[in-house]
mmCIF file of C-alpha atoms in Angstrom:
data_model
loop_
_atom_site.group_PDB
_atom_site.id
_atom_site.type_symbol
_atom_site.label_atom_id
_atom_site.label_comp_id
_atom_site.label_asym_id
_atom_site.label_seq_id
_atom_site.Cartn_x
_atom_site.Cartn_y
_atom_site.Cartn_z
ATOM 1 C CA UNK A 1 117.431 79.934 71.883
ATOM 2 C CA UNK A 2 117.673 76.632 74.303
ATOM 3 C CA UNK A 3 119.576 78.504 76.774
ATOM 4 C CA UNK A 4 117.216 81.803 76.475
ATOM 5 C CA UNK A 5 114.023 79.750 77.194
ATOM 6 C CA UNK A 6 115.678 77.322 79.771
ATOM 7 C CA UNK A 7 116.726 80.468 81.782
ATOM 8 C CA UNK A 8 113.158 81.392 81.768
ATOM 9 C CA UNK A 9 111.557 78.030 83.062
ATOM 10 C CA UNK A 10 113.537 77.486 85.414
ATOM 11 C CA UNK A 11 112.544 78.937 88.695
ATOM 12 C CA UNK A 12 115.161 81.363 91.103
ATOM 13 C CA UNK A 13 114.877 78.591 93.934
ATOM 14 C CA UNK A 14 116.916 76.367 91.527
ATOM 15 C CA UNK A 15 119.320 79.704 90.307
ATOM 16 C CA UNK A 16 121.078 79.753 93.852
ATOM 17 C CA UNK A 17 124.620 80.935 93.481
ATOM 18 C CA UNK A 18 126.563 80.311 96.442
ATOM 19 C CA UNK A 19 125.350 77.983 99.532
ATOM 20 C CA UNK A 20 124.725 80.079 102.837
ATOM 21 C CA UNK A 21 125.740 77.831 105.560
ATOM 22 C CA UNK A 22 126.266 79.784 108.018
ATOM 23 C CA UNK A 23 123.695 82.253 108.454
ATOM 24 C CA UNK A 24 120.512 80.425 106.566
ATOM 25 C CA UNK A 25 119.065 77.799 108.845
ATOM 26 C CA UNK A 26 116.873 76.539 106.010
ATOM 27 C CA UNK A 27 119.775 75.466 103.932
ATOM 28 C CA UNK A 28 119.859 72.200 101.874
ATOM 29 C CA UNK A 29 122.970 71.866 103.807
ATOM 30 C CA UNK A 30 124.712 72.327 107.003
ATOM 31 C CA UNK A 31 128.216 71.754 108.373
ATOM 32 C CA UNK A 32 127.953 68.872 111.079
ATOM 33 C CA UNK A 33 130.711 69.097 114.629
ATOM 34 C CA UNK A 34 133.800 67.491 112.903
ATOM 35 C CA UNK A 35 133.412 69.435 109.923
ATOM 36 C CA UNK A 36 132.328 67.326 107.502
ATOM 37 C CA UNK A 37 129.362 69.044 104.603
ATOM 38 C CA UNK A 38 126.300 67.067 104.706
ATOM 39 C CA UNK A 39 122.840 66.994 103.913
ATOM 40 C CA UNK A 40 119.931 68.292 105.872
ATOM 41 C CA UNK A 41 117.351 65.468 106.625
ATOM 42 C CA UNK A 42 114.712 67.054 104.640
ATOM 43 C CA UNK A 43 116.483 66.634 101.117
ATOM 44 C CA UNK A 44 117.963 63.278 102.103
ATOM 45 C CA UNK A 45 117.348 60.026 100.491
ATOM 46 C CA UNK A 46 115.111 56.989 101.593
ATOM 47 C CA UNK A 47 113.601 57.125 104.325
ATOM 48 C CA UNK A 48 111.363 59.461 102.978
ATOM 49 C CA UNK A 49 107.581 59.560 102.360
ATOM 50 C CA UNK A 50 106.972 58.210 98.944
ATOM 51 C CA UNK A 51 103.596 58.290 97.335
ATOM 52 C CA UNK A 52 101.792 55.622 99.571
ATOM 53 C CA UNK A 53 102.815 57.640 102.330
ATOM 54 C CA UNK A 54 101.386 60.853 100.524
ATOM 55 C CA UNK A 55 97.738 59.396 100.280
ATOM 56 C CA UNK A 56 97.817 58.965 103.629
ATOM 57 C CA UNK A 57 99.389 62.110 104.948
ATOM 58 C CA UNK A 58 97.068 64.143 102.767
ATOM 59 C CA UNK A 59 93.936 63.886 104.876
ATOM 60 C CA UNK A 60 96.257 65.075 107.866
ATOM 61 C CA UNK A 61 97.940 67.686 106.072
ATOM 62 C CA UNK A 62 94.454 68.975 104.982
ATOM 63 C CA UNK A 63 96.139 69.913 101.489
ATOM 64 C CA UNK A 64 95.810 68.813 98.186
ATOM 65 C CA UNK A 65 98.461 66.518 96.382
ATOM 66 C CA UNK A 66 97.519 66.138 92.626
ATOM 67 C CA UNK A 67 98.187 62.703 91.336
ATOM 68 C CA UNK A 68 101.333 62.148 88.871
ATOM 69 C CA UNK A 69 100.781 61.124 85.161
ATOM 70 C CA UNK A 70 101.998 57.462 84.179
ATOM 71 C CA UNK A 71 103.857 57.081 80.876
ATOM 72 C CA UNK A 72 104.624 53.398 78.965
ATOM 73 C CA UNK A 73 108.520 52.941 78.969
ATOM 74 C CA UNK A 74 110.025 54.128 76.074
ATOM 75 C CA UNK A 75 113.549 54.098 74.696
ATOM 76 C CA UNK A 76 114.680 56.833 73.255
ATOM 77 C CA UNK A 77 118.187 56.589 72.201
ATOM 78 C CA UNK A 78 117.634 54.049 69.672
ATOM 79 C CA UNK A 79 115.524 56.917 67.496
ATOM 80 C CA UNK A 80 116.734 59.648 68.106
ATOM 81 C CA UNK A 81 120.348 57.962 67.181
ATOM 82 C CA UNK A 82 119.385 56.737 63.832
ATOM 83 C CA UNK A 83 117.459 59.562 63.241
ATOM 84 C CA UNK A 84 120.861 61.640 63.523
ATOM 85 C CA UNK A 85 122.788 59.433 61.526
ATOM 86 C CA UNK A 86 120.186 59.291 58.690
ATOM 87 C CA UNK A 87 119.941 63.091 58.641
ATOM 88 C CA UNK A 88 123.143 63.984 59.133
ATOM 89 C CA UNK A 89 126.109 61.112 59.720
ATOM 90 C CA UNK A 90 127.148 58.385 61.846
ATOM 91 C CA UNK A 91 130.061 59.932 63.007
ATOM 92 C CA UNK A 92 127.969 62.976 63.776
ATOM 93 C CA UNK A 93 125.399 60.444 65.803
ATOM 94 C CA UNK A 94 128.428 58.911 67.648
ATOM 95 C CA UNK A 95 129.442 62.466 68.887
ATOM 96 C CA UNK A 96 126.278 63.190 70.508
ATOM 97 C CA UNK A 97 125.421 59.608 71.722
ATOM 98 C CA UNK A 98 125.757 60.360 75.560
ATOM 99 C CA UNK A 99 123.203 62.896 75.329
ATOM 100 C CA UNK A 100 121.127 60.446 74.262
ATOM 101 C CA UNK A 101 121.801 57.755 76.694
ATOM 102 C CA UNK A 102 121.531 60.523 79.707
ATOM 103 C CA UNK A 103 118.145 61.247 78.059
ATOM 104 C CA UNK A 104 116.869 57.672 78.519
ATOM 105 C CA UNK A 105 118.537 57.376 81.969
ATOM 106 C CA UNK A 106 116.959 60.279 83.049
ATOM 107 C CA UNK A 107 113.198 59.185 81.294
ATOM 108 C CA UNK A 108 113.904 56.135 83.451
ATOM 109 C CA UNK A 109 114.456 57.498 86.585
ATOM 110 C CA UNK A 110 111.981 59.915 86.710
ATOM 111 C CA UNK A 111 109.250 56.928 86.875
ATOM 112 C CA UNK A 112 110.928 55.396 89.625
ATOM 113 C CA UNK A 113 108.912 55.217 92.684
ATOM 114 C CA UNK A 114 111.421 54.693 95.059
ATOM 115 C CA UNK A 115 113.231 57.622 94.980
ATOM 116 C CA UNK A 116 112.449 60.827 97.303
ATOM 117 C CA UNK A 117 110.599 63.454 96.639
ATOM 118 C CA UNK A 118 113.416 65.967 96.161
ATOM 119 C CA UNK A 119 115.705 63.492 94.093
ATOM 120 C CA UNK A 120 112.674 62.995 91.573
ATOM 121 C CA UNK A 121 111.858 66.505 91.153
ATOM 122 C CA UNK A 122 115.518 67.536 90.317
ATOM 123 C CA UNK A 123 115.320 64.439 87.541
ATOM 124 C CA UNK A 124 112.192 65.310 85.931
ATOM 125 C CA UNK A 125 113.840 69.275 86.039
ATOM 126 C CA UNK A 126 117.158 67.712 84.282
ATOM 127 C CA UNK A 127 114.980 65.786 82.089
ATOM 128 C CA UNK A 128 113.377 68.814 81.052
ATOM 129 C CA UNK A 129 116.451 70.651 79.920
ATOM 130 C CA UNK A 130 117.378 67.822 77.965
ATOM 131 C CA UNK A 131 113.824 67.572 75.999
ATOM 132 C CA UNK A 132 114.513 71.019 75.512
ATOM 133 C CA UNK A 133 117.912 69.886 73.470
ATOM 134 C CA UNK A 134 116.762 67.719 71.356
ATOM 135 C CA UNK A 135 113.676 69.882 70.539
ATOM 136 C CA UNK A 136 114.669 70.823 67.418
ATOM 137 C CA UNK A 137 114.833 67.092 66.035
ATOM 138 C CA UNK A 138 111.564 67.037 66.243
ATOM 139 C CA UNK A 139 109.086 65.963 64.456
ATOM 140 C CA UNK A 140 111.136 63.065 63.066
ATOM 141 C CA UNK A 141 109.327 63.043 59.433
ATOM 142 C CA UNK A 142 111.692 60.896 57.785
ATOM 143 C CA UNK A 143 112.435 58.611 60.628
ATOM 144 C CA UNK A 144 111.421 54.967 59.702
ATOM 145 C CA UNK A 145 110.898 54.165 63.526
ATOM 146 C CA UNK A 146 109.934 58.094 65.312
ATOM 147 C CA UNK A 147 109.618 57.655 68.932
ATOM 148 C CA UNK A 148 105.814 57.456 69.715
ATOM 149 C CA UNK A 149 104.952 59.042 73.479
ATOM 150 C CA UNK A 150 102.369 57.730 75.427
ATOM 151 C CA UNK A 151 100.670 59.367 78.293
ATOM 152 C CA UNK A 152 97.857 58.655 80.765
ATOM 153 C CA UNK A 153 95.044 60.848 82.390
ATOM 154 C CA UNK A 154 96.314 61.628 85.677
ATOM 155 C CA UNK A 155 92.746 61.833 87.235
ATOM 156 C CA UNK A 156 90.907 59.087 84.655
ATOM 157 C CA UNK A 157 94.024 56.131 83.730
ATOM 158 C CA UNK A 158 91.415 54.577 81.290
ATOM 159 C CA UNK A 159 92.255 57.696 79.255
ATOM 160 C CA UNK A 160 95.481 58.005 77.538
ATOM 161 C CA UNK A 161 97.179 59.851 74.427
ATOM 162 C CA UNK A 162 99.479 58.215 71.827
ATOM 163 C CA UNK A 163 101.495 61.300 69.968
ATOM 164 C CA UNK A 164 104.668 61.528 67.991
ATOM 165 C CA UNK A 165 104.659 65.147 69.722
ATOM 166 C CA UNK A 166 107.552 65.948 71.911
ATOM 167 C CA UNK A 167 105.213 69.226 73.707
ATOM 168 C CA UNK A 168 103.030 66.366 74.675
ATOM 169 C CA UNK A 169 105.951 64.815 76.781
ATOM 170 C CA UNK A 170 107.425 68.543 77.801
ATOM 171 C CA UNK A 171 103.432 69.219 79.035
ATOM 172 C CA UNK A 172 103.129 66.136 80.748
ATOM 173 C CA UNK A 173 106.890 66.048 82.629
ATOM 174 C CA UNK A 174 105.820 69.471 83.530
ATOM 175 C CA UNK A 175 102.546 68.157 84.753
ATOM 176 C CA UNK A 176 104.606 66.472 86.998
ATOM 177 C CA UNK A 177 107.048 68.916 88.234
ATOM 178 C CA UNK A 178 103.816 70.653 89.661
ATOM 179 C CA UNK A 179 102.433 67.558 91.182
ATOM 180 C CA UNK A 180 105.714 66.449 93.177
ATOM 181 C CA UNK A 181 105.801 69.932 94.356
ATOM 182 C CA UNK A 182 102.093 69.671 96.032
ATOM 183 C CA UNK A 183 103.285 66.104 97.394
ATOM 184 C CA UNK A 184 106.456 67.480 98.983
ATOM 185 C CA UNK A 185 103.965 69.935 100.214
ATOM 186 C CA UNK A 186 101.274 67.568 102.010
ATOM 187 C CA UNK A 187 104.976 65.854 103.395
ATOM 188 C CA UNK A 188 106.425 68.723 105.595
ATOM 189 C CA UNK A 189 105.532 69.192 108.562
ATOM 190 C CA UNK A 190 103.054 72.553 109.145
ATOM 191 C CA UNK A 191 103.583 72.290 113.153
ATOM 192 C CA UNK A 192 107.156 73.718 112.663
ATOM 193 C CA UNK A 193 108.098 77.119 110.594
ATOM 194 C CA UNK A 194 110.850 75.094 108.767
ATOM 195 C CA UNK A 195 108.295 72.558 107.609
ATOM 196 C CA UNK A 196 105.651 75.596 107.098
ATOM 197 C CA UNK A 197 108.960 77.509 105.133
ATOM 198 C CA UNK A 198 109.326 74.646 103.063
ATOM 199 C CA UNK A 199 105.538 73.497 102.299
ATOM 200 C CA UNK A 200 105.005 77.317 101.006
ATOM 201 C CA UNK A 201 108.298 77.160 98.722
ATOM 202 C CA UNK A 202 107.190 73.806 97.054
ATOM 203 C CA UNK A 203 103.783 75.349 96.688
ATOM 204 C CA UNK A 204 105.176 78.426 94.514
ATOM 205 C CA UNK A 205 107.440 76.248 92.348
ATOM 206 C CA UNK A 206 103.648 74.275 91.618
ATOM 207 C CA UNK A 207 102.153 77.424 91.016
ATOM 208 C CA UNK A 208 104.991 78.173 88.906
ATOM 209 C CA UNK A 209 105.500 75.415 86.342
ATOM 210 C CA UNK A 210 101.555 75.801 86.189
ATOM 211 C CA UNK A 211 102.760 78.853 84.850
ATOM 212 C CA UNK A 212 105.060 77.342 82.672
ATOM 213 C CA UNK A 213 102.818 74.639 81.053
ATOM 214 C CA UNK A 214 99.906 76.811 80.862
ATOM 215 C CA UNK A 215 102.230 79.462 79.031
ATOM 216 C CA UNK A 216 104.381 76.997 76.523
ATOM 217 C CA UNK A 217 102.961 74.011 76.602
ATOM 218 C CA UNK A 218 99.373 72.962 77.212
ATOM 219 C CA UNK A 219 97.747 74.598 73.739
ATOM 220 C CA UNK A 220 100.790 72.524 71.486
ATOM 221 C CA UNK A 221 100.311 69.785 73.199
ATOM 222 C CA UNK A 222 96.640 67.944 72.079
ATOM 223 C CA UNK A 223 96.357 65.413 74.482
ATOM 224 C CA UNK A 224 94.101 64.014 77.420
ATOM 225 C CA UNK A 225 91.864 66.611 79.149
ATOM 226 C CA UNK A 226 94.061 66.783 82.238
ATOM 227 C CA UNK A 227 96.856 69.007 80.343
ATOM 228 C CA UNK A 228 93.690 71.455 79.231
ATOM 229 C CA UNK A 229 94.356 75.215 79.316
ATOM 230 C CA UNK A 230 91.056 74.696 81.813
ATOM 231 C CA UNK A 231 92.223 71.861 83.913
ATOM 232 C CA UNK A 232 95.510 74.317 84.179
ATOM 233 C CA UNK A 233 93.242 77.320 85.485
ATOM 234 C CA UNK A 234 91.221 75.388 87.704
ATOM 235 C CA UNK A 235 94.997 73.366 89.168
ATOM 236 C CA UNK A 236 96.550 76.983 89.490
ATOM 237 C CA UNK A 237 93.814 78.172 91.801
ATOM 238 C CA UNK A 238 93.671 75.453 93.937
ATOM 239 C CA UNK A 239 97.584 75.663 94.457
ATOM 240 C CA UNK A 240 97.152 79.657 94.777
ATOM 241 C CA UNK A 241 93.722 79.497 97.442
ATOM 242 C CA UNK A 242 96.548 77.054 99.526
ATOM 243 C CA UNK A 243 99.304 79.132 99.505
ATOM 244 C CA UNK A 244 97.029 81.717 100.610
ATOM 245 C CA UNK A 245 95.992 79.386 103.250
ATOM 246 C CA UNK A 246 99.093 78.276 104.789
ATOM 247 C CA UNK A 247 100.188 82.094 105.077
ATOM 248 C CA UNK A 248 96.806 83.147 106.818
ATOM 249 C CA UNK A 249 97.585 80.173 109.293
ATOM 250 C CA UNK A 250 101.014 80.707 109.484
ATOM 251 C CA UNK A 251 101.749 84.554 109.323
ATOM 252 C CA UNK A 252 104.444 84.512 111.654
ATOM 253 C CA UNK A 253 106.462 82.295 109.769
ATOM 254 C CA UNK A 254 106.320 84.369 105.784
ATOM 255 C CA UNK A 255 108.742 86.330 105.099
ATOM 256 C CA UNK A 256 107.460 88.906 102.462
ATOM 257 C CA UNK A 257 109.730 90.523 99.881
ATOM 258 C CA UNK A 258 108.550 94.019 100.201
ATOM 259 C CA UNK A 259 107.948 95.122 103.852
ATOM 260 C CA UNK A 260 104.985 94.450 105.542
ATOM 261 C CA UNK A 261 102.219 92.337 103.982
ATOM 262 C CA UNK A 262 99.144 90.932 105.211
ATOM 263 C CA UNK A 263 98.234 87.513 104.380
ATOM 264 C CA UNK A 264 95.483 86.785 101.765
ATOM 265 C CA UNK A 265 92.473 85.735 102.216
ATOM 266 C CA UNK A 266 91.839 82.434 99.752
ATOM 267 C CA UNK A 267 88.099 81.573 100.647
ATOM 268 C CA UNK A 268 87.079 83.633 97.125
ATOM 269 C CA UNK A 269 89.815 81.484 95.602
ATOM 270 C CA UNK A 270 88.733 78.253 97.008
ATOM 271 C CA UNK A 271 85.397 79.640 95.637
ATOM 272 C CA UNK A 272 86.172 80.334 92.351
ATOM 273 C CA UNK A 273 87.914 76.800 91.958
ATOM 274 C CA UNK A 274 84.679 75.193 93.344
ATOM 275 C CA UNK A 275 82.001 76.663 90.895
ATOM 276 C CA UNK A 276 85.016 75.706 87.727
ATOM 277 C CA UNK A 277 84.612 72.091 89.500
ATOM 278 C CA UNK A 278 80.892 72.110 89.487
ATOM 279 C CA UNK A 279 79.283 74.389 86.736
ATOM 280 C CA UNK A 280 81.032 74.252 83.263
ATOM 281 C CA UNK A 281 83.072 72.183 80.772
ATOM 282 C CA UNK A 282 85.055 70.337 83.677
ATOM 283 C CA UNK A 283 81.942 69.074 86.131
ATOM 284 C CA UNK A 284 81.400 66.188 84.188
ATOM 285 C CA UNK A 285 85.248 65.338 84.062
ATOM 286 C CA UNK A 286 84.850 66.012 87.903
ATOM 287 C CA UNK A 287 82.198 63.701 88.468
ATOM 288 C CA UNK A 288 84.610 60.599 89.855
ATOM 289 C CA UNK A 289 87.032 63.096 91.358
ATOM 290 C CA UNK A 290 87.689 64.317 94.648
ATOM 291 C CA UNK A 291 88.760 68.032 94.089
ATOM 292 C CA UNK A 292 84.990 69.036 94.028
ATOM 293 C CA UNK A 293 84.734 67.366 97.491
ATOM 294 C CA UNK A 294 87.891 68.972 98.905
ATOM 295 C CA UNK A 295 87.069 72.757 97.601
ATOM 296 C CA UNK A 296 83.550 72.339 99.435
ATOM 297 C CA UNK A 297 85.204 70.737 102.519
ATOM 298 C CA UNK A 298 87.832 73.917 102.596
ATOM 299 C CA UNK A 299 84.014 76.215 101.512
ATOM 300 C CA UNK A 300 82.745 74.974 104.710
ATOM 301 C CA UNK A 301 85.497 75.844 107.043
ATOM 302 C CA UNK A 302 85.647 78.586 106.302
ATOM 303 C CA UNK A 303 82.400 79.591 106.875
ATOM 304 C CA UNK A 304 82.457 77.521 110.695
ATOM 305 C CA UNK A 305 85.207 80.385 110.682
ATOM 306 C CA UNK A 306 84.008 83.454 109.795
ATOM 307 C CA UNK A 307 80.047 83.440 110.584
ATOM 308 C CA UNK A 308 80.819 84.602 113.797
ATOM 309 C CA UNK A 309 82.816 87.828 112.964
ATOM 310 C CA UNK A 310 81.326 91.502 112.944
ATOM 311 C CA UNK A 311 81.419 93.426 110.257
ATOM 312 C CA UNK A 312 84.940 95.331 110.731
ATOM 313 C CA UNK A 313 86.625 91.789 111.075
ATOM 314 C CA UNK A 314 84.304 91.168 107.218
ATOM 315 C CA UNK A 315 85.825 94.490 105.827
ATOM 316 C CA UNK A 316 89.659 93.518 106.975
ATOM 317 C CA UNK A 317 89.208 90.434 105.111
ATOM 318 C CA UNK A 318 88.012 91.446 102.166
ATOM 319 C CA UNK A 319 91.140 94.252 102.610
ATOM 320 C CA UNK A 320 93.233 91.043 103.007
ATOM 321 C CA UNK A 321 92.369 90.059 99.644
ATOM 322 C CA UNK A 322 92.554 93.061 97.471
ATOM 323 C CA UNK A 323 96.055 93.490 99.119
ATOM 324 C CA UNK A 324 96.765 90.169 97.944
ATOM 325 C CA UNK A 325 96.108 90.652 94.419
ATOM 326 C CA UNK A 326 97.526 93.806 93.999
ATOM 327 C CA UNK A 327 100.646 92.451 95.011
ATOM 328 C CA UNK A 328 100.676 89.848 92.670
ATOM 329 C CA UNK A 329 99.424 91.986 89.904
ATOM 330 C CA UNK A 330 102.134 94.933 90.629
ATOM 331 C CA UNK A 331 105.192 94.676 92.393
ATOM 332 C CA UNK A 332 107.752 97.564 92.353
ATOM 333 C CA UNK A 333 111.222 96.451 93.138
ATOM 334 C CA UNK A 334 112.569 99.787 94.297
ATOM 335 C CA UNK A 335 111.082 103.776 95.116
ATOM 336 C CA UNK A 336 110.857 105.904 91.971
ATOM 337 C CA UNK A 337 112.239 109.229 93.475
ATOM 338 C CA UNK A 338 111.622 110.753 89.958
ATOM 339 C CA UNK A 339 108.654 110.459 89.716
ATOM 340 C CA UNK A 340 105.801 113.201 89.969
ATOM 341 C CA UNK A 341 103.063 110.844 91.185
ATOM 342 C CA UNK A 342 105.482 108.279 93.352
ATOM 343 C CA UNK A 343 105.066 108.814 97.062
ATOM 344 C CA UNK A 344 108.291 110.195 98.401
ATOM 345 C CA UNK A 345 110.485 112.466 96.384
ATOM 346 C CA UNK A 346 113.646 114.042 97.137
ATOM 347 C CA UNK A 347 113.848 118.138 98.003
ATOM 348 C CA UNK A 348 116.573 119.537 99.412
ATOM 349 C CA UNK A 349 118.632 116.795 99.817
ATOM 350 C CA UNK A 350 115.774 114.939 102.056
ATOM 351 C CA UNK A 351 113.349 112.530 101.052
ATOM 352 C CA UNK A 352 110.332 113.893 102.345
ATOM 353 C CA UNK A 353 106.359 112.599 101.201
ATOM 354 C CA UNK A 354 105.097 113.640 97.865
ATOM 355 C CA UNK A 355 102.399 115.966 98.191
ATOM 356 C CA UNK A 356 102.544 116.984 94.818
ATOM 357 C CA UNK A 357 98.694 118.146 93.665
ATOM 358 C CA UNK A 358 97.060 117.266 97.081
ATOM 359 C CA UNK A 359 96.138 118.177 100.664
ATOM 360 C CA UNK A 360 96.146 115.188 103.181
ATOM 361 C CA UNK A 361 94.004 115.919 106.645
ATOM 362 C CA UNK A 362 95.234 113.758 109.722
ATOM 363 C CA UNK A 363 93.793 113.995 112.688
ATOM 364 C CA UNK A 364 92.259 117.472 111.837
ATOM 365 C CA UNK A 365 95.277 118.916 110.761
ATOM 366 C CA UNK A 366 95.811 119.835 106.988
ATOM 367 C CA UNK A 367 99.132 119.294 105.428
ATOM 368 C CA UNK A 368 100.294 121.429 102.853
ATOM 369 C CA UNK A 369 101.633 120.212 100.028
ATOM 370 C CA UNK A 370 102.256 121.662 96.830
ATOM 371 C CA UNK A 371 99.174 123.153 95.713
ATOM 372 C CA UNK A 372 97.568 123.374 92.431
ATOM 373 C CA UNK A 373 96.803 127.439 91.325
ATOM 374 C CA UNK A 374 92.970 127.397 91.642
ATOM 375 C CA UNK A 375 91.224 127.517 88.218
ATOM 376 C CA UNK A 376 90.800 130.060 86.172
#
């Protein structure tokens, strides 16, 4: 069941199976003159921006980087070890004591600081898995000391949640496995399509452990209002609005999955996030917060941008976005030739447009398709 849901959450950038080092100049690695297999600067360690550097980069970046959740150190192998040995054996608690150390290693590291982006993100990922493991533990009812977790408001630190609840640490690591994405985000560089290329990947892994914790997590896990099934839904459309925005400035450098695509238009997005900020059972959480203040900043260029337009320019927009969310809500991954109502078909050996049932004019000219025997 572990492996089953772990092959779910875990997104196909981190499912790679072989490196492309050769042809892929966006590789995590590349093969240097003499040889040698090394990292490409992006994913290397210090020097890289850290979060002081983030703050400061966001206002230039014009993005949004959502603050990480702080958690009081806790040890975990000490529980979860006699909890093991008091259910089950000592000997059986021995065999399975390096999980438990790698479990606090890896709870350790993924506080640190001073680690890069990158590095942190694959720890709190690894971490993850591991929570995943020792799921089943949980909860610990007859453990005389159960591991308690503790948890802070990422947008309000005066607000915190104390739970012997193991989805309230799986919410809140995936809390921030979203917000390291949006900081490696507001860290590349949008001047370049590499930096662009990467800024729009880190973006969809956000939007996808929003997913994730929005899906599995945020209803088990109780806690402060920041891991809310409505903080999650206003979150997701922020990061959705800005990848919308990055590939309506950057359309050159997208490459889209299924032939041509025009890029979306996120002003209605940024929209909808703004009135969630404003009117409804988040505005007062909002009040000290400066989401509200970015959505109207992104409102208002927007409209510098498109007062001036004529109406055709109004319609293509608008276009822009239905196209948008039709491709998110339906995406076919190949042509149904079988199909009566598909549009090509095969006859004759040639796949030819399915006219099945209609007549379509261009230009003047009717083309006949199959027609329907008038009715009777």
């Amino acid at each position: 069941m572990t492996c089953n849901s772990l092959g779910m959450l875990i997104p196909k950038q981190h499912r790679i199976p072989y490196l492309d080092l050769l042809l892929s100049e966006y590789s995590s690695f590349k093969i240097i003159e003499d040889g040698k297999l090394v990292a490409n600067p992006w994913n290397m360690p210090p020097p890289y921006p850290t979060n002081s550097a983030i703050l400061s980069a966001s206002s230039l970046s014009n993005m949004l980087s959502i603050p990480l959740k702080k958690s009081e150190p806790l040890d975990l192998y000490e529980p979860l070890h006699s909890y093991v040995a008091l259910k089950y054996s000592e000997s059986e608690a021995k065999r399975v004591q390096d999980l438990f150390k790698m479990l606090r290693k890896l709870r350790n590291e993924m506080q640190r600081d001073d680690l890069s982006l990158p590095i942190r993100r694959d720890c709190l990922i690894y971490y993850f898995k591991f929570l995943c493991m020792v799921e089943p533990l949980f909860p610990m009812t007859n453990s005389p000391n159960p591991p308690i977790f503790v948890w802070y408001n990422a947008f309000n630190p005066q607000d915190n949640s104390s739970q012997h609840n193991i989805h309230l640490e799986k919410a809140s690591v995936l809390f921030n496995l979203r917000a390291i994405c949006t900081h490696i985000t507001v860290s590349c560089d949008l001047t370049t399509d590499q930096g662009h290329r990467l800024a729009v990947r880190a973006l969809n892994d956000a939007s996808y452990w929003f997913f994730v914790l929005w899906k599995f997590e945020a209803e088990k896990a109780s806690a402060t209002i920041d891991l809310s099934v409505n903080w999650v839904e206003l979150l997701h459309k922020i990061i959705t609005a800005q990848i919308a925005d990055l590939k309506r400035n950057y359309p050159h450098s997208c490459s889209y999955s299924h032939g041509f695509s025009l890029p979306a238009y996120p002003v209605s997005r940024y929209r909808k996030a703004y009135d969630m900020s404003t009117i409804g059972p988040l505005a007062e959480n909002l009040v000290q917060s400066s989401i509200p203040q970015f959505l109207q900043s992104k409102l208002k260029a927007f409209h510098v941008k498109t007062r001036s337009i004529d109406v055709t320019e109004q319609f293509l927009s608008g276009y822009c976005e239905a196209q948008s969310l039709l491709q998110e809500a339906y995406q076919t991954s190949c042509l149904d030739l079988f199909s009566e109502v598909g549009s090509f078909k095969i006859k004759d050996g040639n796949l030819v447009p399915n006219l099945r049932g209609s007549n379509v004019a261009i230009g003047g000219d009717e083309l006949a398709g199959e027609r329907r025997p008038p009715p009777q």
